[in-house]
Amino acid sequence: MAKKVLITPKSFQKYKQKPIEMLEAAGYEVILNTTGRTLTEDDIVDTAKVGVVGIIVGVDPLPARVLDSCRDLRAVSKYGVGMDNIDLDRAVELGIKVKNAVGTNSVSVAELAIGLMFESARRLSEHINTVKSSGWDRTMGIELSGKHLAVIGGGQIGKEVAKRCRGLQMDVTIYDPYFNDPGFLVEYGVERSEDFDALIRSADVVTLHLPATEETKHMMDDDVFSKMKPTAILINTARGELVDEQALYEALSRGQIAVAAQDVYSKEPPEEGDPLLSLPNFLLTPHLGAFTKEAVERMAVRSTENLLEMLKGGE
């Protein structure tokens, strides 16, 4: 009986032909997520509890309970980069290999972050909708050129944002205690700060590019918002858990910061009637950072290659 591989990401369907050919050529039976939605824990357990040796996973949950229930599982390949939906400690204990598709979506997410900066600075959607409604009113915007950008998290996406924003003639500073690439700083004229509070106080735009961990959860809270400029813009294309949403609501309502634009949320989609969504200075897109033709195709192939590599080691 052929060993099975479960593929959960919805967008994988768009570029599934080559990855499926790769998996079938290696002797695996492929199970696709055809529900049109993110799978639940029970969905995954029901599908993968017996015979599934590998999973290519998107944002679907793989906590300890699920990993424990999938008795034949040997490898998990992340379709993307962030792995906070996978219990990595339990995976190690169970001998399940895990690998992410590093670098496949960095450009796409970086470009969206910059797009949200322009949207926040110029209120493009608002003006477009005004004109389409037969209006011609204008709201004064700001230039990004010459503004101070704080990039919180200096991984691949943070770097892609930093070097592009230098091209926009922004002053760019990276904050990341683990950053170790001095050559990048020199090549692109980027500064590095080890003082988070001082950087937050001076930044005109703050953009988040780091994983959600116990250390980073709600790092953007009441205290941090109170230190930011009242004209500051917050961009978050990383993880919703990085921001205390109640604190953000208060900060935006009181004018402690000017605008927040996010591609992520603590619960996706947000609940109907969520107070943040009622604020005109809060912008939210539906987690589309990596949802480009190029990124989806790269992630599909890379995550498949990673899974085959991990499974090969156990043959």
PDB file of C-alpha atoms in Angstrom:
ATOM      1  CA  MET A   1       0.000   0.000   0.000  1.00  0.00           C
ATOM      2  CA  ALA A   2       1.363   3.397  -1.017  1.00  0.00           C
ATOM      3  CA  LYS A   3       2.420   5.722   1.755  1.00  0.00           C
ATOM      4  CA  LYS A   4       0.417   8.926   1.889  1.00  0.00           C
ATOM      5  CA  VAL A   5       1.225  12.630   1.951  1.00  0.00           C
ATOM      6  CA  LEU A   6      -1.353  15.194   3.087  1.00  0.00           C
ATOM      7  CA  ILE A   7      -1.239  18.680   1.535  1.00  0.00           C
ATOM      8  CA  THR A   8      -3.300  21.238   3.477  1.00  0.00           C
ATOM      9  CA  PRO A   9      -2.708  24.788   2.047  1.00  0.00           C
ATOM     10  CA  LYS A  10      -5.612  26.109  -0.038  1.00  0.00           C
ATOM     11  CA  SER A  11      -3.406  28.089  -2.435  1.00  0.00           C
ATOM     12  CA  PHE A  12      -1.294  24.990  -3.131  1.00  0.00           C
ATOM     13  CA  GLN A  13      -4.055  23.940  -5.529  1.00  0.00           C
ATOM     14  CA  LYS A  14      -3.018  26.642  -7.990  1.00  0.00           C
ATOM     15  CA  TYR A  15       0.394  25.087  -8.651  1.00  0.00           C
ATOM     16  CA  LYS A  16      -0.167  21.486  -7.622  1.00  0.00           C
ATOM     17  CA  GLN A  17       0.705  19.708 -10.876  1.00  0.00           C
ATOM     18  CA  LYS A  18       4.504  19.676 -10.600  1.00  0.00           C
ATOM     19  CA  PRO A  19       4.604  18.941  -6.833  1.00  0.00           C
ATOM     20  CA  ILE A  20       2.104  16.098  -7.206  1.00  0.00           C
ATOM     21  CA  GLU A  21       4.150  14.638 -10.058  1.00  0.00           C
ATOM     22  CA  MET A  22       7.243  14.835  -7.834  1.00  0.00           C
ATOM     23  CA  LEU A  23       5.487  13.055  -4.957  1.00  0.00           C
ATOM     24  CA  GLU A  24       3.859  10.384  -7.100  1.00  0.00           C
ATOM     25  CA  ALA A  25       7.157   9.690  -8.872  1.00  0.00           C
ATOM     26  CA  ALA A  26       8.642   8.996  -5.460  1.00  0.00           C
ATOM     27  CA  GLY A  27       5.852   6.517  -4.723  1.00  0.00           C
ATOM     28  CA  TYR A  28       3.556   8.576  -2.495  1.00  0.00           C
ATOM     29  CA  GLU A  29      -0.229   8.841  -2.656  1.00  0.00           C
ATOM     30  CA  VAL A  30      -1.303  12.487  -2.396  1.00  0.00           C
ATOM     31  CA  ILE A  31      -4.262  13.685  -0.327  1.00  0.00           C
ATOM     32  CA  LEU A  32      -5.316  17.273  -1.062  1.00  0.00           C
ATOM     33  CA  ASN A  33      -7.359  19.653   1.059  1.00  0.00           C
ATOM     34  CA  THR A  34     -10.451  20.119  -1.114  1.00  0.00           C
ATOM     35  CA  THR A  35     -12.595  21.838   1.557  1.00  0.00           C
ATOM     36  CA  GLY A  36     -11.721  25.366   0.413  1.00  0.00           C
ATOM     37  CA  ARG A  37     -10.838  26.328   3.996  1.00  0.00           C
ATOM     38  CA  THR A  38      -8.127  25.908   6.598  1.00  0.00           C
ATOM     39  CA  LEU A  39      -8.329  22.449   8.159  1.00  0.00           C
ATOM     40  CA  THR A  40      -9.190  22.033  11.833  1.00  0.00           C
ATOM     41  CA  GLU A  41      -7.297  19.810  14.256  1.00  0.00           C
ATOM     42  CA  ASP A  42     -10.024  17.164  13.938  1.00  0.00           C
ATOM     43  CA  ASP A  43      -9.902  17.351  10.140  1.00  0.00           C
ATOM     44  CA  ILE A  44      -6.187  16.608  10.158  1.00  0.00           C
ATOM     45  CA  VAL A  45      -6.467  13.790  12.699  1.00  0.00           C
ATOM     46  CA  ASP A  46      -9.323  12.166  10.775  1.00  0.00           C
ATOM     47  CA  THR A  47      -7.330  12.296   7.546  1.00  0.00           C
ATOM     48  CA  ALA A  48      -3.803  11.593   8.763  1.00  0.00           C
ATOM     49  CA  LYS A  49      -4.107   9.298  11.772  1.00  0.00           C
ATOM     50  CA  VAL A  50      -3.071   6.219   9.767  1.00  0.00           C
ATOM     51  CA  GLY A  51      -0.825   5.869   6.726  1.00  0.00           C
ATOM     52  CA  VAL A  52       0.178   9.528   6.298  1.00  0.00           C
ATOM     53  CA  VAL A  53       3.950   9.789   6.566  1.00  0.00           C
ATOM     54  CA  GLY A  54       4.311  13.431   5.504  1.00  0.00           C
ATOM     55  CA  ILE A  55       2.326  16.649   5.700  1.00  0.00           C
ATOM     56  CA  ILE A  56       2.829  19.842   3.726  1.00  0.00           C
ATOM     57  CA  VAL A  57       1.127  22.334   6.008  1.00  0.00           C
ATOM     58  CA  GLY A  58       0.061  25.956   5.684  1.00  0.00           C
ATOM     59  CA  VAL A  59      -1.518  27.758   8.634  1.00  0.00           C
ATOM     60  CA  ASP A  60      -3.482  24.668   9.682  1.00  0.00           C
ATOM     61  CA  PRO A  61      -2.888  23.658  13.343  1.00  0.00           C
ATOM     62  CA  LEU A  62      -0.396  20.930  14.251  1.00  0.00           C
ATOM     63  CA  PRO A  63      -0.312  21.025  18.063  1.00  0.00           C
ATOM     64  CA  ALA A  64       0.931  18.120  20.192  1.00  0.00           C
ATOM     65  CA  ARG A  65      -2.496  16.460  20.172  1.00  0.00           C
ATOM     66  CA  VAL A  66      -2.515  16.243  16.385  1.00  0.00           C
ATOM     67  CA  LEU A  67       1.095  15.091  16.099  1.00  0.00           C
ATOM     68  CA  ASP A  68       0.440  12.411  18.735  1.00  0.00           C
ATOM     69  CA  SER A  69      -2.598  11.182  16.800  1.00  0.00           C
ATOM     70  CA  CYS A  70      -0.817  10.788  13.439  1.00  0.00           C
ATOM     71  CA  ARG A  71       0.943   7.549  14.234  1.00  0.00           C
ATOM     72  CA  ASP A  72       2.850   7.133  10.947  1.00  0.00           C
ATOM     73  CA  LEU A  73       3.894  10.778  10.524  1.00  0.00           C
ATOM     74  CA  ARG A  74       7.625  11.239   9.951  1.00  0.00           C
ATOM     75  CA  ALA A  75       7.986  14.695   8.401  1.00  0.00           C
ATOM     76  CA  VAL A  76       6.220  18.065   8.263  1.00  0.00           C
ATOM     77  CA  SER A  77       7.109  20.565   5.549  1.00  0.00           C
ATOM     78  CA  LYS A  78       5.948  24.126   6.131  1.00  0.00           C
ATOM     79  CA  TYR A  79       4.456  25.846   3.100  1.00  0.00           C
ATOM     80  CA  GLY A  80       5.923  29.204   4.040  1.00  0.00           C
ATOM     81  CA  VAL A  81       8.228  30.340   6.805  1.00  0.00           C
ATOM     82  CA  GLY A  82       6.463  30.906  10.145  1.00  0.00           C
ATOM     83  CA  MET A  83       6.102  27.680  12.135  1.00  0.00           C
ATOM     84  CA  ASP A  84       4.156  28.884  15.183  1.00  0.00           C
ATOM     85  CA  ASN A  85       1.223  26.622  14.201  1.00  0.00           C
ATOM     86  CA  ILE A  86       3.432  23.554  14.715  1.00  0.00           C
ATOM     87  CA  ASP A  87       4.427  22.209  18.145  1.00  0.00           C
ATOM     88  CA  LEU A  88       8.117  21.963  17.342  1.00  0.00           C
ATOM     89  CA  ASP A  89       9.108  20.624  20.764  1.00  0.00           C
ATOM     90  CA  ARG A  90       6.645  17.747  20.514  1.00  0.00           C
ATOM     91  CA  ALA A  91       7.774  17.044  16.955  1.00  0.00           C
ATOM     92  CA  VAL A  92      11.345  16.612  18.213  1.00  0.00           C
ATOM     93  CA  GLU A  93      10.154  14.282  20.981  1.00  0.00           C
ATOM     94  CA  LEU A  94       8.273  12.158  18.460  1.00  0.00           C
ATOM     95  CA  GLY A  95      11.156  12.124  15.977  1.00  0.00           C
ATOM     96  CA  ILE A  96       9.155  14.041  13.371  1.00  0.00           C
ATOM     97  CA  LYS A  97      11.342  16.153  11.085  1.00  0.00           C
ATOM     98  CA  VAL A  98      10.197  19.715  10.370  1.00  0.00           C
ATOM     99  CA  LYS A  99      11.477  22.191   7.794  1.00  0.00           C
ATOM    100  CA  ASN A 100      10.180  25.457   6.367  1.00  0.00           C
ATOM    101  CA  ALA A 101      10.430  26.994   2.896  1.00  0.00           C
ATOM    102  CA  VAL A 102      12.849  29.776   3.793  1.00  0.00           C
ATOM    103  CA  GLY A 103      13.159  32.611   1.306  1.00  0.00           C
ATOM    104  CA  THR A 104      10.297  31.607  -0.966  1.00  0.00           C
ATOM    105  CA  ASN A 105       7.909  34.395   0.029  1.00  0.00           C
ATOM    106  CA  SER A 106      10.278  37.080   1.325  1.00  0.00           C
ATOM    107  CA  VAL A 107       9.930  39.433  -1.642  1.00  0.00           C
ATOM    108  CA  SER A 108       6.145  39.127  -1.800  1.00  0.00           C
ATOM    109  CA  VAL A 109       5.673  39.880   1.905  1.00  0.00           C
ATOM    110  CA  ALA A 110       8.186  42.739   1.762  1.00  0.00           C
ATOM    111  CA  GLU A 111       6.405  44.321  -1.198  1.00  0.00           C
ATOM    112  CA  LEU A 112       3.069  44.120   0.617  1.00  0.00           C
ATOM    113  CA  ALA A 113       4.577  45.747   3.720  1.00  0.00           C
ATOM    114  CA  ILE A 114       5.782  48.638   1.578  1.00  0.00           C
ATOM    115  CA  GLY A 115       2.417  48.800  -0.178  1.00  0.00           C
ATOM    116  CA  LEU A 116       0.745  49.176   3.219  1.00  0.00           C
ATOM    117  CA  MET A 117       3.178  51.982   4.042  1.00  0.00           C
ATOM    118  CA  PHE A 118       2.063  53.890   0.947  1.00  0.00           C
ATOM    119  CA  GLU A 119      -1.579  53.124   1.709  1.00  0.00           C
ATOM    120  CA  SER A 120      -1.146  54.452   5.240  1.00  0.00           C
ATOM    121  CA  ALA A 121       0.754  57.536   4.120  1.00  0.00           C
ATOM    122  CA  ARG A 122      -1.571  58.535   1.268  1.00  0.00           C
ATOM    123  CA  ARG A 123      -4.924  56.819   2.019  1.00  0.00           C
ATOM    124  CA  LEU A 124      -5.136  55.566  -1.542  1.00  0.00           C
ATOM    125  CA  SER A 125      -8.145  53.264  -1.099  1.00  0.00           C
ATOM    126  CA  GLU A 126     -10.099  55.959   0.698  1.00  0.00           C
ATOM    127  CA  HIS A 127      -9.543  58.449  -2.109  1.00  0.00           C
ATOM    128  CA  ILE A 128     -10.290  55.909  -4.832  1.00  0.00           C
ATOM    129  CA  ASN A 129     -13.588  55.022  -3.148  1.00  0.00           C
ATOM    130  CA  THR A 130     -14.426  58.715  -2.746  1.00  0.00           C
ATOM    131  CA  VAL A 131     -14.000  59.360  -6.467  1.00  0.00           C
ATOM    132  CA  LYS A 132     -15.988  56.245  -7.377  1.00  0.00           C
ATOM    133  CA  SER A 133     -18.784  57.590  -5.184  1.00  0.00           C
ATOM    134  CA  SER A 134     -18.792  60.837  -7.225  1.00  0.00           C
ATOM    135  CA  GLY A 135     -16.732  62.775  -4.694  1.00  0.00           C
ATOM    136  CA  TRP A 136     -13.506  64.712  -5.105  1.00  0.00           C
ATOM    137  CA  ASP A 137     -12.448  65.358  -1.490  1.00  0.00           C
ATOM    138  CA  ARG A 138      -8.799  65.000  -0.546  1.00  0.00           C
ATOM    139  CA  THR A 139      -6.983  64.169   2.676  1.00  0.00           C
ATOM    140  CA  MET A 140      -3.465  65.507   3.187  1.00  0.00           C
ATOM    141  CA  GLY A 141      -0.870  62.751   3.060  1.00  0.00           C
ATOM    142  CA  ILE A 142       2.815  62.458   3.910  1.00  0.00           C
ATOM    143  CA  GLU A 143       5.927  61.435   2.010  1.00  0.00           C
ATOM    144  CA  LEU A 144       7.838  58.323   2.996  1.00  0.00           C
ATOM    145  CA  SER A 145      11.084  59.820   1.705  1.00  0.00           C
ATOM    146  CA  GLY A 146      13.207  61.079   4.586  1.00  0.00           C
ATOM    147  CA  LYS A 147      11.160  59.280   7.233  1.00  0.00           C
ATOM    148  CA  HIS A 148      12.744  57.023   9.837  1.00  0.00           C
ATOM    149  CA  LEU A 149      11.773  53.356   9.432  1.00  0.00           C
ATOM    150  CA  ALA A 150      12.214  50.879  12.280  1.00  0.00           C
ATOM    151  CA  VAL A 151      12.419  47.301  11.001  1.00  0.00           C
ATOM    152  CA  ILE A 152      11.720  45.004  13.944  1.00  0.00           C
ATOM    153  CA  GLY A 153      13.210  41.673  12.954  1.00  0.00           C
ATOM    154  CA  GLY A 154      16.177  41.407  10.633  1.00  0.00           C
ATOM    155  CA  GLY A 155      15.519  38.079   8.955  1.00  0.00           C
ATOM    156  CA  GLN A 156      15.063  37.621   5.222  1.00  0.00           C
ATOM    157  CA  ILE A 157      11.790  39.545   4.990  1.00  0.00           C
ATOM    158  CA  GLY A 158      13.058  42.334   7.225  1.00  0.00           C
ATOM    159  CA  LYS A 159      16.133  42.673   5.029  1.00  0.00           C
ATOM    160  CA  GLU A 160      14.073  42.788   1.833  1.00  0.00           C
ATOM    161  CA  VAL A 161      11.980  45.600   3.335  1.00  0.00           C
ATOM    162  CA  ALA A 162      15.058  47.460   4.564  1.00  0.00           C
ATOM    163  CA  LYS A 163      16.907  47.525   1.267  1.00  0.00           C
ATOM    164  CA  ARG A 164      13.823  48.536  -0.713  1.00  0.00           C
ATOM    165  CA  CYS A 165      13.012  51.336   1.705  1.00  0.00           C
ATOM    166  CA  ARG A 166      16.563  52.634   1.413  1.00  0.00           C
ATOM    167  CA  GLY A 167      15.742  52.935  -2.293  1.00  0.00           C
ATOM    168  CA  LEU A 168      12.798  55.107  -1.241  1.00  0.00           C
ATOM    169  CA  GLN A 169      15.325  57.343   0.567  1.00  0.00           C
ATOM    170  CA  MET A 170      14.053  56.398   4.009  1.00  0.00           C
ATOM    171  CA  ASP A 171      16.385  56.255   6.997  1.00  0.00           C
ATOM    172  CA  VAL A 172      16.296  52.594   8.036  1.00  0.00           C
ATOM    173  CA  THR A 173      17.236  51.020  11.361  1.00  0.00           C
ATOM    174  CA  ILE A 174      16.969  47.312  12.189  1.00  0.00           C
ATOM    175  CA  TYR A 175      16.257  46.054  15.692  1.00  0.00           C
ATOM    176  CA  ASP A 176      17.033  42.371  16.167  1.00  0.00           C
ATOM    177  CA  PRO A 177      19.063  40.983  19.098  1.00  0.00           C
ATOM    178  CA  TYR A 178      20.074  38.012  16.925  1.00  0.00           C
ATOM    179  CA  PHE A 179      21.082  39.990  13.832  1.00  0.00           C
ATOM    180  CA  ASN A 180      24.555  39.080  12.608  1.00  0.00           C
ATOM    181  CA  ASP A 181      25.110  40.457   9.135  1.00  0.00           C
ATOM    182  CA  PRO A 182      27.268  43.600   9.341  1.00  0.00           C
ATOM    183  CA  GLY A 183      28.000  43.375   5.625  1.00  0.00           C
ATOM    184  CA  PHE A 184      24.318  43.956   4.853  1.00  0.00           C
ATOM    185  CA  LEU A 185      24.285  47.114   6.967  1.00  0.00           C
ATOM    186  CA  VAL A 186      27.298  48.505   5.125  1.00  0.00           C
ATOM    187  CA  GLU A 187      26.086  47.536   1.639  1.00  0.00           C
ATOM    188  CA  TYR A 188      22.662  49.147   2.000  1.00  0.00           C
ATOM    189  CA  GLY A 189      23.410  51.981   4.401  1.00  0.00           C
ATOM    190  CA  VAL A 190      21.190  50.546   7.118  1.00  0.00           C
ATOM    191  CA  GLU A 191      21.673  51.243  10.824  1.00  0.00           C
ATOM    192  CA  ARG A 192      21.261  48.766  13.659  1.00  0.00           C
ATOM    193  CA  SER A 193      19.944  49.605  17.108  1.00  0.00           C
ATOM    194  CA  GLU A 194      20.155  47.600  20.319  1.00  0.00           C
ATOM    195  CA  ASP A 195      17.848  50.019  22.138  1.00  0.00           C
ATOM    196  CA  PHE A 196      14.254  49.105  21.319  1.00  0.00           C
ATOM    197  CA  ASP A 197      12.691  51.923  23.350  1.00  0.00           C
ATOM    198  CA  ALA A 198      14.854  54.620  21.798  1.00  0.00           C
ATOM    199  CA  LEU A 199      14.146  53.310  18.307  1.00  0.00           C
ATOM    200  CA  ILE A 200      10.405  53.184  18.912  1.00  0.00           C
ATOM    201  CA  ARG A 201      10.437  56.788  20.142  1.00  0.00           C
ATOM    202  CA  SER A 202      12.237  58.063  17.044  1.00  0.00           C
ATOM    203  CA  ALA A 203      10.549  55.999  14.309  1.00  0.00           C
ATOM    204  CA  ASP A 204       8.023  57.437  11.872  1.00  0.00           C
ATOM    205  CA  VAL A 205       7.133  53.952  10.627  1.00  0.00           C
ATOM    206  CA  VAL A 206       7.476  50.692  12.561  1.00  0.00           C
ATOM    207  CA  THR A 207       7.264  47.443  10.585  1.00  0.00           C
ATOM    208  CA  LEU A 208       7.198  43.996  12.222  1.00  0.00           C
ATOM    209  CA  HIS A 209       9.006  41.005  10.723  1.00  0.00           C
ATOM    210  CA  LEU A 210       9.503  38.376  13.403  1.00  0.00           C
ATOM    211  CA  PRO A 211       7.851  35.136  14.538  1.00  0.00           C
ATOM    212  CA  ALA A 212       5.230  34.795  17.251  1.00  0.00           C
ATOM    213  CA  THR A 213       6.845  33.287  20.347  1.00  0.00           C
ATOM    214  CA  GLU A 214       6.341  33.577  24.092  1.00  0.00           C
ATOM    215  CA  GLU A 215       8.995  36.291  24.015  1.00  0.00           C
ATOM    216  CA  THR A 216       7.369  38.330  21.226  1.00  0.00           C
ATOM    217  CA  LYS A 217       3.672  37.821  21.994  1.00  0.00           C
ATOM    218  CA  HIS A 218       2.010  41.248  22.516  1.00  0.00           C
ATOM    219  CA  MET A 219       5.370  42.994  22.257  1.00  0.00           C
ATOM    220  CA  MET A 220       3.427  45.938  20.858  1.00  0.00           C
ATOM    221  CA  ASP A 221       1.432  46.874  23.947  1.00  0.00           C
ATOM    222  CA  ASP A 222       0.183  49.922  25.886  1.00  0.00           C
ATOM    223  CA  ASP A 223       3.674  50.794  27.053  1.00  0.00           C
ATOM    224  CA  VAL A 224       5.176  50.687  23.563  1.00  0.00           C
ATOM    225  CA  PHE A 225       2.332  52.641  21.962  1.00  0.00           C
ATOM    226  CA  SER A 226       2.691  55.351  24.614  1.00  0.00           C
ATOM    227  CA  LYS A 227       6.298  55.889  23.493  1.00  0.00           C
ATOM    228  CA  MET A 228       5.575  56.166  19.766  1.00  0.00           C
ATOM    229  CA  LYS A 229       5.092  59.408  17.887  1.00  0.00           C
ATOM    230  CA  PRO A 230       1.454  60.479  17.445  1.00  0.00           C
ATOM    231  CA  THR A 231       2.212  60.631  13.706  1.00  0.00           C
ATOM    232  CA  ALA A 232       3.698  57.114  13.628  1.00  0.00           C
ATOM    233  CA  ILE A 233       2.524  54.294  11.366  1.00  0.00           C
ATOM    234  CA  LEU A 234       2.554  50.634  12.461  1.00  0.00           C
ATOM    235  CA  ILE A 235       2.837  47.908   9.801  1.00  0.00           C
ATOM    236  CA  ASN A 236       2.395  44.240  10.666  1.00  0.00           C
ATOM    237  CA  THR A 237       2.710  41.574   7.961  1.00  0.00           C
ATOM    238  CA  ALA A 238       4.188  38.984  10.336  1.00  0.00           C
ATOM    239  CA  ARG A 239       1.847  37.556  12.990  1.00  0.00           C
ATOM    240  CA  GLY A 240      -1.249  38.976  14.657  1.00  0.00           C
ATOM    241  CA  GLU A 241      -0.102  37.766  18.071  1.00  0.00           C
ATOM    242  CA  LEU A 242       2.720  40.321  18.087  1.00  0.00           C
ATOM    243  CA  VAL A 243       0.204  43.105  18.751  1.00  0.00           C
ATOM    244  CA  ASP A 244      -2.046  43.543  21.780  1.00  0.00           C
ATOM    245  CA  GLU A 245      -5.174  44.380  19.805  1.00  0.00           C
ATOM    246  CA  GLN A 246      -7.023  45.964  22.716  1.00  0.00           C
ATOM    247  CA  ALA A 247      -4.022  48.218  23.358  1.00  0.00           C
ATOM    248  CA  LEU A 248      -3.858  49.032  19.642  1.00  0.00           C
ATOM    249  CA  TYR A 249      -7.532  49.982  19.636  1.00  0.00           C
ATOM    250  CA  GLU A 250      -6.965  52.352  22.536  1.00  0.00           C
ATOM    251  CA  ALA A 251      -3.820  53.836  20.950  1.00  0.00           C
ATOM    252  CA  LEU A 252      -5.558  54.495  17.624  1.00  0.00           C
ATOM    253  CA  SER A 253      -8.699  55.839  19.299  1.00  0.00           C
ATOM    254  CA  ARG A 254      -6.709  58.232  21.498  1.00  0.00           C
ATOM    255  CA  GLY A 255      -4.384  59.332  18.705  1.00  0.00           C
ATOM    256  CA  GLN A 256      -1.282  57.891  20.362  1.00  0.00           C
ATOM    257  CA  ILE A 257      -0.308  56.652  16.904  1.00  0.00           C
ATOM    258  CA  ALA A 258      -1.698  57.726  13.541  1.00  0.00           C
ATOM    259  CA  VAL A 259      -2.349  54.542  11.559  1.00  0.00           C
ATOM    260  CA  ALA A 260      -1.963  50.785  11.854  1.00  0.00           C
ATOM    261  CA  ALA A 261      -2.015  48.575   8.754  1.00  0.00           C
ATOM    262  CA  GLN A 262      -1.913  44.800   9.137  1.00  0.00           C
ATOM    263  CA  ASP A 263      -2.081  41.723   6.947  1.00  0.00           C
ATOM    264  CA  VAL A 264      -2.476  39.432   9.962  1.00  0.00           C
ATOM    265  CA  TYR A 265      -4.773  39.167  12.954  1.00  0.00           C
ATOM    266  CA  SER A 266      -4.979  37.149  16.147  1.00  0.00           C
ATOM    267  CA  LYS A 267      -8.051  35.364  14.795  1.00  0.00           C
ATOM    268  CA  GLU A 268      -8.442  35.110  11.040  1.00  0.00           C
ATOM    269  CA  PRO A 269     -10.910  36.183   9.873  1.00  0.00           C
ATOM    270  CA  PRO A 270     -11.734  38.538  12.761  1.00  0.00           C
ATOM    271  CA  GLU A 271     -15.073  38.200  14.487  1.00  0.00           C
ATOM    272  CA  GLU A 272     -17.949  40.283  13.187  1.00  0.00           C
ATOM    273  CA  GLY A 273     -18.203  43.524  15.117  1.00  0.00           C
ATOM    274  CA  ASP A 274     -14.538  43.564  16.129  1.00  0.00           C
ATOM    275  CA  PRO A 275     -14.002  47.144  17.380  1.00  0.00           C
ATOM    276  CA  LEU A 276     -10.685  47.641  15.574  1.00  0.00           C
ATOM    277  CA  LEU A 277     -12.405  47.177  12.228  1.00  0.00           C
ATOM    278  CA  SER A 278     -14.635  50.161  12.954  1.00  0.00           C
ATOM    279  CA  LEU A 279     -11.683  52.559  13.140  1.00  0.00           C
ATOM    280  CA  PRO A 280     -10.862  54.521   9.966  1.00  0.00           C
ATOM    281  CA  ASN A 281      -7.155  54.534  10.883  1.00  0.00           C
ATOM    282  CA  PHE A 282      -6.947  50.733  11.131  1.00  0.00           C
ATOM    283  CA  LEU A 283      -6.393  48.833   7.867  1.00  0.00           C
ATOM    284  CA  LEU A 284      -6.534  45.051   7.517  1.00  0.00           C
ATOM    285  CA  THR A 285      -5.876  42.841   4.494  1.00  0.00           C
ATOM    286  CA  PRO A 286      -6.745  39.094   4.438  1.00  0.00           C
ATOM    287  CA  HIS A 287      -3.290  37.563   5.049  1.00  0.00           C
ATOM    288  CA  LEU A 288      -2.218  37.935   1.430  1.00  0.00           C
ATOM    289  CA  GLY A 289       1.478  38.691   1.969  1.00  0.00           C
ATOM    290  CA  ALA A 290       2.661  35.461   0.375  1.00  0.00           C
ATOM    291  CA  PHE A 291      -0.283  35.221  -2.007  1.00  0.00           C
ATOM    292  CA  THR A 292       1.429  36.083  -5.270  1.00  0.00           C
ATOM    293  CA  LYS A 293       1.887  33.884  -8.313  1.00  0.00           C
ATOM    294  CA  GLU A 294       5.638  33.809  -7.845  1.00  0.00           C
ATOM    295  CA  ALA A 295       5.641  33.072  -4.105  1.00  0.00           C
ATOM    296  CA  VAL A 296       2.937  30.415  -4.289  1.00  0.00           C
ATOM    297  CA  GLU A 297       4.770  28.594  -7.060  1.00  0.00           C
ATOM    298  CA  ARG A 298       8.098  28.787  -5.208  1.00  0.00           C
ATOM    299  CA  MET A 299       6.550  27.630  -1.925  1.00  0.00           C
ATOM    300  CA  ALA A 300       4.754  24.697  -3.556  1.00  0.00           C
ATOM    301  CA  VAL A 301       7.915  23.356  -5.169  1.00  0.00           C
ATOM    302  CA  ARG A 302      10.275  24.101  -2.255  1.00  0.00           C
ATOM    303  CA  SER A 303       7.994  22.615   0.385  1.00  0.00           C
ATOM    304  CA  THR A 304       7.641  19.474  -1.729  1.00  0.00           C
ATOM    305  CA  GLU A 305      11.408  19.224  -2.208  1.00  0.00           C
ATOM    306  CA  ASN A 306      11.893  19.657   1.536  1.00  0.00           C
ATOM    307  CA  LEU A 307       9.381  16.947   2.356  1.00  0.00           C
ATOM    308  CA  LEU A 308      10.918  14.472  -0.069  1.00  0.00           C
ATOM    309  CA  GLU A 309      14.371  15.203   1.348  1.00  0.00           C
ATOM    310  CA  MET A 310      13.179  14.569   4.915  1.00  0.00           C
ATOM    311  CA  LEU A 311      11.294  11.401   4.022  1.00  0.00           C
ATOM    312  CA  LYS A 312      14.199  10.029   2.016  1.00  0.00           C
ATOM    313  CA  GLY A 313      16.308   9.955   5.142  1.00  0.00           C
ATOM    314  CA  GLY A 314      13.913   7.508   6.750  1.00  0.00           C
ATOM    315  CA  GLU A 315      13.467   5.126   3.835  1.00  0.00           C
TER     316      GLU A 315
END
